[in-house]
Short mmCIF file of C-alpha atoms in Angstrom, two decimals:
data_model
loop_
_atom_site.label_atom_id
_atom_site.label_comp_id
_atom_site.label_asym_id
_atom_site.label_seq_id
_atom_site.Cartn_x
_atom_site.Cartn_y
_atom_site.Cartn_z
CA MET A 66 34.05 -23.71 7.86
CA THR A 67 34.11 -20.81 5.41
CA TYR A 68 31.00 -20.30 3.30
CA LEU A 69 30.74 -18.38 0.05
CA ASN A 70 27.70 -16.15 -0.28
CA LYS A 71 26.41 -15.80 -3.83
CA HIS A 72 24.28 -12.65 -4.05
CA PHE A 73 22.65 -10.13 -6.35
CA LYS A 74 23.25 -6.41 -5.77
CA LEU A 75 21.16 -3.65 -7.31
CA ALA A 76 23.46 -2.24 -10.01
CA ARG A 77 21.16 0.58 -11.15
CA ARG A 78 17.55 1.65 -10.80
CA PRO A 79 15.42 -0.07 -13.46
CA GLU A 80 13.45 1.85 -16.06
CA GLY A 81 10.27 -0.05 -16.84
CA MET A 82 10.62 -3.81 -16.41
CA ALA A 83 13.72 -4.88 -14.47
CA LYS A 84 16.50 -6.28 -16.67
CA GLN A 85 19.36 -8.68 -16.00
CA ASP A 86 21.97 -5.91 -16.10
CA ASP A 87 20.07 -3.90 -13.47
CA PHE A 88 21.68 -6.38 -11.06
CA GLU A 89 25.20 -7.58 -10.40
CA MET A 90 25.80 -11.15 -9.24
CA ALA A 91 28.88 -11.72 -7.10
CA GLU A 92 30.37 -14.08 -4.50
CA ALA A 93 32.03 -13.18 -1.22
CA PRO A 94 33.10 -15.11 1.90
CA VAL A 95 30.59 -15.02 4.74
CA PRO A 96 32.08 -12.98 7.62
CA GLU A 97 32.71 -14.68 10.96
CA LEU A 98 29.68 -14.56 13.21
CA LYS A 99 29.59 -12.14 16.14
CA ASP A 100 27.80 -12.83 19.41
CA GLY A 101 24.05 -12.49 18.86
CA GLU A 102 24.20 -13.48 15.17
CA PHE A 103 23.35 -16.62 13.21
CA LEU A 104 23.88 -17.81 9.64
CA ILE A 105 21.01 -18.76 7.36
CA GLN A 106 21.35 -20.97 4.30
CA THR A 107 18.59 -19.87 1.94
CA ASP A 108 16.15 -22.47 0.62
CA TYR A 109 13.53 -20.36 -1.19
CA ILE A 110 13.44 -16.68 -2.19
CA SER A 111 10.08 -14.94 -2.52
CA LEU A 112 9.30 -12.86 -5.60
CA ASP A 113 6.66 -10.20 -4.98
CA PRO A 114 5.42 -7.01 -6.69
CA THR A 115 6.88 -5.03 -3.78
CA ASN A 116 10.38 -6.04 -4.97
CA ARG A 117 9.88 -3.68 -7.89
CA ILE A 118 8.77 -0.87 -5.52
CA TRP A 119 11.88 -1.34 -3.37
CA MET A 120 14.09 -0.76 -6.44
CA ALA A 121 12.60 2.68 -7.06
CA ASP A 122 13.84 5.88 -5.41
CA ILE A 123 10.40 7.00 -4.27
CA ASP A 124 8.61 7.52 -0.96
CA GLN A 125 7.49 4.10 0.26
CA TYR A 126 6.81 2.12 3.41
CA MET A 127 10.45 0.97 3.75
CA PRO A 128 13.66 2.70 2.61
CA PRO A 129 14.42 1.95 -1.05
CA VAL A 130 17.19 -0.56 -1.76
CA GLN A 131 20.27 1.51 -2.53
CA VAL A 132 22.41 0.93 -5.60
CA GLY A 133 25.22 -1.41 -4.51
CA GLU A 134 23.14 -3.11 -1.79
CA VAL A 135 21.98 -6.73 -1.82
CA MET A 136 18.48 -6.86 -3.26
CA ARG A 137 15.90 -7.09 -0.47
CA ALA A 138 13.43 -10.01 -0.47
CA GLY A 139 11.55 -12.37 1.76
CA GLY A 140 12.72 -15.93 2.02
CA VAL A 141 12.85 -19.21 3.90
CA GLY A 142 16.05 -20.83 5.08
CA THR A 143 17.79 -23.08 7.58
CA VAL A 144 20.13 -21.99 10.38
CA ILE A 145 23.52 -23.64 9.81
CA GLU A 146 25.58 -21.82 12.50
CA SER A 147 24.51 -19.76 15.50
CA LYS A 148 25.90 -17.50 18.21
CA HIS A 149 22.38 -16.30 19.08
CA SER A 150 20.61 -17.66 22.16
CA GLY A 151 17.24 -17.72 20.41
CA PHE A 152 18.27 -19.65 17.30
CA GLU A 153 19.89 -23.07 16.98
CA LYS A 154 21.48 -25.00 14.13
CA GLY A 155 18.71 -26.72 12.18
CA ASP A 156 16.00 -24.14 12.93
CA ILE A 157 13.82 -23.20 9.97
CA VAL A 158 13.36 -19.43 9.67
CA SER A 159 11.44 -17.04 7.45
CA GLY A 160 11.61 -13.30 6.94
CA ILE A 161 13.68 -10.70 5.10
CA ILE A 162 16.68 -12.66 3.79
CA GLY A 163 17.47 -11.05 0.42
CA TRP A 164 18.71 -12.24 -2.93
CA GLN A 165 21.56 -14.29 -1.47
CA THR A 166 22.42 -17.89 -0.77
CA HIS A 167 23.58 -17.14 2.79
CA ALA A 168 22.49 -14.41 5.19
CA VAL A 169 23.90 -13.29 8.53
CA SER A 170 21.10 -12.15 10.86
CA ASN A 171 20.67 -10.84 14.40
CA GLY A 172 17.00 -11.83 14.38
CA ASP A 173 15.53 -8.55 13.10
CA PHE A 174 12.79 -9.20 10.51
CA VAL A 175 13.39 -12.97 10.82
CA GLN A 176 11.39 -15.42 12.87
CA LYS A 177 11.80 -19.06 13.82
CA VAL A 178 9.14 -21.36 12.40
CA PRO A 179 7.53 -24.10 14.53
CA PRO A 180 7.56 -27.70 13.21
CA LEU A 181 5.64 -27.87 9.92
CA GLY A 182 4.43 -31.47 9.99
CA ASN A 183 3.28 -32.39 6.47
CA VAL A 184 3.14 -28.78 5.28
CA PRO A 185 5.85 -28.09 2.64
CA LYS A 186 8.54 -25.53 3.51
CA SER A 187 7.54 -23.46 0.47
CA ALA A 188 4.14 -22.82 2.07
CA LEU A 189 5.95 -20.44 4.44
CA LEU A 190 6.12 -18.01 1.51
CA GLY A 191 2.54 -18.71 0.41
CA PRO A 192 -0.52 -19.41 2.58
CA LEU A 193 1.53 -19.42 5.79
CA GLY A 194 3.76 -16.51 4.79
CA MET A 195 3.40 -12.83 3.98
CA THR A 196 1.06 -13.40 1.05
CA GLY A 197 -1.32 -15.64 3.00
CA THR A 198 -1.38 -13.33 5.99
CA THR A 199 -1.86 -10.34 3.67
CA ALA A 200 -4.96 -12.03 2.28
CA TYR A 201 -6.14 -12.93 5.79
CA PHE A 202 -5.91 -9.49 7.39
CA GLY A 203 -6.87 -7.56 4.28
CA LEU A 204 -10.09 -9.48 3.80
CA LEU A 205 -11.10 -10.10 7.40
CA ASP A 206 -10.01 -6.83 9.06
CA ILE A 207 -10.71 -4.38 6.24
CA GLY A 208 -13.11 -6.24 3.95
CA LYS A 209 -15.27 -7.38 6.89
CA PRO A 210 -16.96 -10.14 4.86
CA LYS A 211 -20.54 -11.24 5.55
CA GLU A 212 -22.15 -14.47 4.43
CA GLY A 213 -24.02 -14.05 1.15
CA GLU A 214 -22.14 -10.92 0.07
CA THR A 215 -20.37 -10.62 -3.30
CA ILE A 216 -16.62 -10.08 -3.49
CA VAL A 217 -14.56 -9.32 -6.59
CA VAL A 218 -10.85 -10.19 -6.44
CA SER A 219 -8.36 -8.77 -8.96
CA ALA A 220 -5.18 -10.76 -9.73
CA ALA A 221 -7.22 -13.64 -8.35
CA ALA A 222 -4.81 -16.31 -9.59
CA GLY A 223 -1.82 -14.67 -7.89
CA ALA A 224 -0.23 -15.37 -4.53
CA VAL A 225 -2.53 -13.15 -2.47
CA GLY A 226 -5.58 -13.50 -4.71
CA THR A 227 -5.77 -17.31 -4.54
CA VAL A 228 -5.84 -17.18 -0.73
CA VAL A 229 -8.37 -14.31 -0.66
CA CYS A 230 -10.72 -16.32 -2.90
CA GLN A 231 -10.53 -19.35 -0.62
CA ILE A 232 -11.00 -17.44 2.64
CA ALA A 233 -13.98 -15.65 1.08
CA LYS A 234 -15.55 -19.02 0.23
CA ILE A 235 -14.92 -20.22 3.80
CA LYS A 236 -16.82 -17.13 4.99
CA GLY A 237 -19.80 -17.92 2.73
CA MET A 238 -19.27 -15.19 0.15
CA ARG A 239 -20.05 -15.27 -3.56
CA VAL A 240 -16.65 -14.89 -5.25
CA VAL A 241 -15.84 -13.40 -8.66
CA GLY A 242 -12.18 -13.60 -9.70
CA ILE A 243 -10.37 -11.58 -12.36
CA ALA A 244 -7.33 -13.15 -14.06
CA GLY A 245 -5.42 -12.93 -17.34
CA THR A 246 -5.86 -16.32 -19.05
CA ASP A 247 -8.62 -18.87 -19.62
CA GLU A 248 -6.44 -21.47 -17.90
CA LYS A 249 -6.20 -19.35 -14.74
CA CYS A 250 -9.94 -18.72 -14.80
CA LYS A 251 -10.60 -22.46 -15.14
CA MET A 252 -8.27 -23.20 -12.21
CA LEU A 253 -10.05 -20.65 -10.04
CA GLU A 254 -13.44 -22.20 -10.78
CA ASP A 255 -12.53 -25.90 -10.86
CA GLU A 256 -9.93 -26.06 -8.08
CA LEU A 257 -10.69 -23.15 -5.75
CA GLY A 258 -14.49 -23.03 -6.07
CA VAL A 259 -14.76 -19.46 -7.37
CA ASP A 260 -18.32 -18.75 -8.53
CA GLY A 261 -17.46 -16.75 -11.65
CA THR A 262 -14.37 -15.46 -13.45
CA ILE A 263 -13.37 -12.71 -15.87
CA ASN A 264 -10.44 -12.90 -18.30
CA TYR A 265 -9.50 -9.21 -18.39
CA LYS A 266 -7.38 -9.66 -21.53
CA LYS A 267 -10.27 -10.85 -23.69
CA ASP A 268 -13.55 -10.16 -21.86
CA ASP A 269 -15.46 -6.88 -21.59
CA VAL A 270 -14.69 -6.40 -17.89
CA ALA A 271 -17.51 -3.93 -17.24
CA GLY A 272 -20.07 -6.09 -19.05
CA LYS A 273 -18.96 -9.26 -17.25
CA LEU A 274 -19.13 -7.49 -13.88
CA ASP A 275 -22.75 -6.55 -14.64
CA GLU A 276 -23.48 -10.15 -15.57
CA LEU A 277 -21.71 -11.81 -12.63
CA CYS A 278 -22.57 -9.19 -9.97
CA PRO A 279 -26.24 -8.33 -10.68
CA ASP A 280 -26.70 -7.12 -7.09
CA GLY A 281 -23.52 -5.05 -7.08
CA ILE A 282 -20.21 -5.56 -5.28
CA ASP A 283 -19.89 -5.56 -1.49
CA VAL A 284 -16.12 -6.09 -1.24
CA TYR A 285 -13.44 -5.48 -3.86
CA PHE A 286 -9.99 -6.85 -3.00
CA GLU A 287 -7.70 -4.59 -5.01
CA ASN A 288 -4.35 -5.85 -6.28
CA VAL A 289 -3.94 -4.12 -9.64
CA GLY A 290 -5.44 -0.61 -10.01
CA GLY A 291 -5.79 1.00 -13.44
CA GLU A 292 -8.65 0.22 -15.80
CA ILE A 293 -9.97 -2.66 -13.71
CA LEU A 294 -10.38 -0.42 -10.67
CA ASP A 295 -12.26 2.09 -12.84
CA ALA A 296 -14.60 -0.65 -14.07
CA VAL A 297 -15.32 -1.83 -10.52
CA LEU A 298 -15.97 1.52 -8.81
CA PRO A 299 -19.39 2.33 -10.37
CA ARG A 300 -20.61 -1.14 -9.36
CA MET A 301 -19.74 -0.90 -5.66
CA ASN A 302 -22.72 -1.05 -3.30
CA LEU A 303 -23.55 1.50 -0.62
CA PHE A 304 -21.14 1.22 2.31
CA SER A 305 -19.02 -1.39 0.52
CA ARG A 306 -15.34 -1.96 1.35
CA ILE A 307 -12.11 -1.99 -0.67
CA PRO A 308 -8.94 -3.42 0.92
CA LEU A 309 -6.15 -1.85 -1.17
CA CYS A 310 -3.32 -4.37 -1.27
CA GLY A 311 -1.46 -3.47 -4.47
CA LEU A 312 -1.43 -1.50 -7.72
CA ILE A 313 0.75 -3.76 -9.86
CA SER A 314 -0.52 -2.33 -13.16
CA SER A 315 1.53 0.84 -12.54
CA TYR A 316 4.72 -0.48 -10.91
CA ASN A 317 6.73 -0.43 -14.16
CA ALA A 318 5.29 2.89 -15.37
CA GLU A 319 7.90 5.46 -16.36
CA LYS A 320 5.58 8.47 -15.92
CA PRO A 321 2.54 9.23 -13.72
CA VAL A 322 -0.50 7.07 -14.42
CA PRO A 323 -3.85 8.89 -14.80
CA GLY A 324 -7.02 8.03 -12.93
CA PRO A 325 -8.95 6.48 -11.42
CA TYR A 326 -11.53 8.41 -13.44
CA ASN A 327 -14.43 7.05 -11.37
CA PHE A 328 -12.93 8.18 -8.06
CA SER A 329 -16.11 10.14 -7.23
CA GLN A 330 -17.95 6.83 -6.73
CA LEU A 331 -16.14 6.42 -3.42
CA LEU A 332 -18.11 9.41 -2.19
CA MET A 333 -21.41 8.64 -3.90
CA LYS A 334 -21.48 5.05 -2.59
CA ARG A 335 -19.84 5.89 0.77
CA VAL A 336 -17.20 3.27 0.08
CA THR A 337 -14.45 2.54 2.61
CA LEU A 338 -11.10 2.23 0.83
CA GLN A 339 -8.12 1.43 3.02
CA GLY A 340 -4.56 0.76 1.95
CA PHE A 341 -2.55 -1.60 4.11
CA ILE A 342 0.86 -3.27 4.36
CA ILE A 343 1.34 -6.63 6.06
CA LEU A 344 3.92 -5.06 8.41
CA ASP A 345 0.96 -3.27 10.02
CA TYR A 346 -0.07 -6.64 11.46
CA GLN A 347 3.32 -7.95 12.58
CA GLU A 348 2.22 -8.43 16.19
CA ARG A 349 -0.77 -10.55 15.11
CA MET A 350 0.99 -12.83 12.62
CA GLY A 351 0.71 -15.85 14.90
CA GLU A 352 -3.08 -15.51 14.94
CA ALA A 353 -3.26 -15.62 11.15
CA VAL A 354 -0.76 -18.46 10.68
CA LYS A 355 -2.57 -20.61 13.23
CA GLU A 356 -5.94 -20.28 11.48
CA LEU A 357 -4.51 -20.52 7.96
CA GLY A 358 -2.59 -23.65 8.98
CA GLN A 359 -5.75 -25.23 10.36
CA TRP A 360 -7.63 -24.46 7.15
CA MET A 361 -4.79 -26.09 5.17
CA ILE A 362 -4.94 -29.21 7.34
CA GLU A 363 -8.72 -29.35 6.81
CA GLY A 364 -8.29 -29.01 3.04
CA LYS A 365 -10.16 -25.70 2.92
CA ILE A 366 -7.13 -23.84 1.53
CA LYS A 367 -5.09 -25.30 -1.31
CA HIS A 368 -1.50 -24.25 -1.88
CA LYS A 369 -0.89 -22.83 -5.37
CA GLU A 370 2.69 -21.99 -6.29
CA THR A 371 5.13 -21.50 -9.17
CA VAL A 372 8.69 -22.54 -8.31
CA VAL A 373 11.60 -21.51 -10.54
CA GLU A 374 14.73 -23.64 -10.04
CA GLY A 375 18.08 -21.88 -9.82
CA PHE A 376 19.42 -18.84 -7.96
CA GLU A 377 20.78 -17.28 -11.16
CA LYS A 378 17.27 -17.00 -12.58
CA LEU A 379 16.07 -14.44 -10.01
CA PRO A 380 16.08 -11.36 -12.30
CA GLU A 381 14.20 -13.00 -15.16
CA ALA A 382 11.82 -14.84 -12.81
CA LEU A 383 10.82 -11.54 -11.17
CA ASN A 384 9.20 -10.33 -14.39
CA MET A 385 6.85 -13.32 -14.42
CA LEU A 386 4.81 -11.27 -11.93
CA PHE A 387 4.22 -8.62 -14.60
CA THR A 388 3.79 -10.88 -17.63
CA GLY A 389 1.31 -13.13 -15.80
CA ASP A 390 3.34 -16.33 -16.23
CA ASN A 391 2.94 -17.46 -12.62
CA VAL A 392 0.03 -19.10 -10.82
CA GLY A 393 -0.17 -18.60 -7.08
CA LYS A 394 2.98 -17.81 -5.12
CA LEU A 395 6.10 -17.19 -7.22
CA MET A 396 9.47 -18.15 -5.74
CA VAL A 397 12.95 -19.28 -6.66
CA LYS A 398 14.36 -22.48 -5.20
CA VAL A 399 18.00 -21.86 -4.37
#
């Protein structure tokens, strides 16, 4: 059977927010499989801030997507044909699939998923995927949480932030979340058990941090950078920790962004700040997924997601990450 692969290629490098005409949608027949390859039919495509980084011609942790190439992205799919000894028809897989309805793979950057039970397939892009494991390793390995400590989480209503907040509560921390709407703040408090929230679009962030963190901040899980990072730094405690996961506030910037102006506080407070990428932990992914899955079964971690229906909506859906229109993990259902 011949399959048609609908796909988006990067047509040009975006300036500022990505636009529809920065991409070219096309269809092409799927080539015949070679020995050692298998064909994936895509179910869900992950939308992440790193997609915007991959579009830029800058030094980064993976090669930039080249103009004319299929846009890179994580995803979940089902094997529909296989000439690979390790993958069979019907296997569910997750990994780097791209903005395409069908993907030929040799197994690099793709892994087979064990039976999910009652866990929805979309959770493989959320709590049981790269965002959940990012939260897990960033908080536990770098944040080194202790019971009774205070953690502040930026982009707390996002894909990584929602999981960080919940793991922090499991570990007995006092959690303060920063988000961009009253509705997101209410969700964090009412549904995820966050102890206090800050709406950065309407609240005095510095003043609210003083109010909600009277004993200072022991861990700051950083997803945004910019003015929020500058407000947090003077309030970090001695020997506190900052897992640096993302700097989304600057990803669409067209010229260098100044700051942080309070950088000296890292020295004065002897703060440990460590950037990390989830690929650093590839060999330990099974450890994280096993514990995250158990917490989901026990009801300790709730799955928050925003699902956009329709492959064609990928370019416009991507910008929901930067306008704040998503809650939890953002993905497109193909």
